Amino acid sequence: MLVLMGNFRWKLVRGKCFTFLLYLPGTDVNVLILDHAYPADELMPLTCRGRVRGLEPSRGDVDDALGMFSLTLIDTLDTLVLLNKTAEFEAAVRRVLKDVRLDNDVVVSVFETNIRVLGGLLGGHSMAVMLKDAGHYMQWYQDELLHMAKDLGLRLLPAFNTSSGLPYPRVNLKHGVRGPESRTGTETDTCTACAGTIILEFAALSRFTGDPVFEVHARRALNFLWEKRQRNSNLVGTTINIHSGEWVRRDSGVGAGIDSYYEYLLKAYILLGDDLFLQRFNIHYASIMKYISQPPLLLDVHIHKPLLPARTWMDSLLAFFPGLQVLKGDIRPAIETHEMLYQVTKKHNFLPEAFTTDFRVHWAQHPLRPEFAESTYFLYKATKDPYYLEVGRTVLDNLNRFARVPCGFAAMKDVRTGSHEDRMDSFFLAEMFKYLFLLFAEEEELPFNVEDYIFTTEAHLLPLSLSLSTSEEELDDSNFDWTCPNTRLLFPDPAFPRNFRDPIRSAVDKSCPRIMLSAFWMGRPPLRAQDFMANNPDHLELLRRMGVSLIHLKDGRVQLVQHATQAVSAVAAEDGMRFMQEMMELSSQQQKEQLPPRAVQIISHPFFGRVVLTAGPAQFGTDLSKSITGVSPYSGCVELSNAAFVQGRIALLQRGQCMFAEKARHIMKAGAIGGIVIDDNEGSSSDTAPLFQMAGDGRNTDDVTLPLLFLFYKEGNILLEALKEYREVEVLLSDKARDRGEIHWTEQEGATDWMKKCSEHGSLFQLIRDQI
């Protein structure tokens, strides 16, 4: 078992703007310790022994990575070469060839075995060939690791024997699947990443050996996933039925369950030179940025209703995504999301396994995952901003301070308490040490040019020389837009990324406020939740001083996040906590009664009730469910100061700039008998967004007696287009659409309260502009 530990050395790292000393563990000569765990798959760093599957209490699916094949040793082979431990690498290869068996009667994860063991063998083979060609080491090597890799690949192939081509999630290394002795093959579901993270290793195996069968199966699985994407959103779900292709879990994000599927589409293009992979990645990426990305957040959505959030927390696996965005060439959102992740890291010392949108712990574990270090490395490569060296130093310091134990590095059981788990996954040595070493290493310290290789999702090194020209057709140049740009042109000034980072980092800026500003705010009463206005600059400054930050979400809502340590003083922090508590109470009061949707029905010629628009209710004003006839009439006013013109009509209002209750009071004062608020969020629709319920302003709203309804952008546009084409439009505001026969009867009765004409489209917006 390999454990990178032992002596330390000080390494001087010079950036353009600063110089600092870095405490870098685990890079001395005597770093390979096989005493504690070999030949077990993993080290248990608290008890200083190996983890042998079946001898230790089961941890569930986590143990599916263990196959009694010295997992950590194989997973770390190419790390040894990168760290200039060539003699140790040669000894480790000999040990693998001598001791490791791949025909064990054990059920393993196809995904984990592929990326860790098959990838480790292929990465080790790549390094062995490189060293042999250099003429100093591995002169005896005759592709033995490659032969082992092919043996393992053949043992994984039975998992792909499905009608869809998607692999079973598990396979028995000795008996395959579905046989009476296999103890597997009854599963019906697999995760998208599990089926879509095969192509790099299987294609490399095919091209190294000349046997196309592996690449064919991996491409078939990827093709099936692509065909099963949701065609409107171009997103994929998290879990899929391997037989029917039906989505079992329809939430979509870039974290656990999906992450490396997207990664392998782009990297398959880079490694294999097939522009089909790039086309697919670009289509997916556009949808990710449209629906999932809410900079700096990345929030899961539903694939069929992508404007509908699927959860309010994020998992730590999405930390790889800024690094992938660097490869894509989309640097700005990479910087923003990475900065958010860094702030979470500084808050909790490590990225919790999951955290909420206000950066609180959702799942407290941290198994020493490497994804954040990976993205830090790629951002430094792209920008050369020494800031990312500081980030790396923080990661290293925290590992040494909180995770280091006598026999290695222990996973965090709870980042809040600092408690450990007797666990050190193989990816810690395979990925974390690799990316941290690359982050700080000078170019002359590397034994080979890493630009000649692609990193797999387990950070194994596959040579780009594997790329083969499979077609004489010209590539579509449009696919290369914003792909792998020249970062020297993008960032002539290494400090340029700071312009993107500062708005996020300012939320945790601990610098003292200026004296004049402090004196200006001194003695002002604390901000109360019921008085807060999101567009009031004074209120926003008060929030900042209380350590409260405001995040604008894509659906038009705002989210408030409070960190007491970011307040300008202890008193301000207490005010902030009080403000947040008031906000929660206010929100709780407003959400006690979830009202059903309402209807806006166009009843005049030529619609006659055929057009019904779904509208969101207000928690104040007339209750339309208790109205017999509804409110019918109309909007289209010029200036609200002209009360005579507004009187007896419905006012069309644009969302924003003041509270909904305030809008209602304005138009009611002018004599309007109802109001319709139209969302200013372009593209929003009741088809894809949850019902929006307009809340009060924290005060008593009994004085508001007219009905107020909310239309999303799409539905509001239908109403506005009707006004543009038909200068006179009558609408009915009600709790539900009325039967057209009933509408006709009401018209025949000649109800006196119904309006007979409407103003033009331009006048409507003049009303909105001038008054609200």
Coordinates of N, CA, C and O in Angstrom, one line a residue, residues 11 82 182 185 216 223 229 422 428 470 528 589 591 672 707 735:
K11 N 9.2 24.4 0.2 CA 9.4 24.7 -1.3 C 9.1 26.2 -1.4 O 8.1 26.7 -1.0
L82 N 5.2 11.1 -12.1 CA 5.0 12.6 -12.1 C 5.8 13.2 -10.9 O 6.4 14.3 -11.1
S182 N -22.7 -15.3 -10.2 CA -22.2 -13.9 -10.3 C -22.6 -13.0 -9.2 O -22.0 -12.0 -8.9
G185 N -26.3 -8.7 -11.8 CA -27.1 -8.8 -13.1 C -28.5 -8.6 -12.9 O -29.3 -8.7 -13.9
V216 N -15.9 0.3 -29.3 CA -17.3 0.1 -29.8 C -18.3 0.1 -28.8 O -19.4 0.8 -28.9
N223 N -23.7 6.9 -27.2 CA -24.7 7.2 -28.2 C -26.1 7.1 -27.6 O -27.0 7.9 -27.9
R229 N -31.4 12.0 -24.2 CA -31.5 13.4 -23.6 C -32.9 13.9 -23.7 O -33.6 13.6 -24.7
D422 N -12.0 6.5 9.4 CA -10.9 5.6 9.2 C -10.9 5.2 7.7 O -11.1 4.0 7.3
F428 N -7.2 9.9 -3.4 CA -6.5 10.9 -2.7 C -5.0 11.0 -3.2 O -4.5 12.1 -3.5
T470 N -10.1 9.1 -38.2 CA -11.0 8.1 -38.6 C -11.8 8.5 -39.8 O -12.6 7.8 -40.3
R528 N -35.1 46.7 9.5 CA -36.1 45.7 9.8 C -36.6 45.0 8.5 O -36.6 45.6 7.5
Q589 N -44.7 33.3 7.6 CA -46.1 33.8 7.6 C -46.7 33.8 6.2 O -47.9 33.5 6.0
Q591 N -46.0 32.1 3.7 CA -46.2 30.8 3.0 C -47.1 29.8 3.7 O -47.1 28.6 3.4
A672 N -58.2 52.1 -9.9 CA -58.3 50.9 -10.6 C -59.1 49.8 -9.8 O -59.1 49.8 -8.6
P707 N -58.2 42.9 -6.6 CA -57.5 41.7 -6.9 C -56.2 42.0 -7.7 O -56.2 42.9 -8.6
D735 N -60.9 32.8 -10.2 CA -60.1 31.7 -9.6 C -59.9 30.6 -10.5 O -59.0 29.8 -10.4

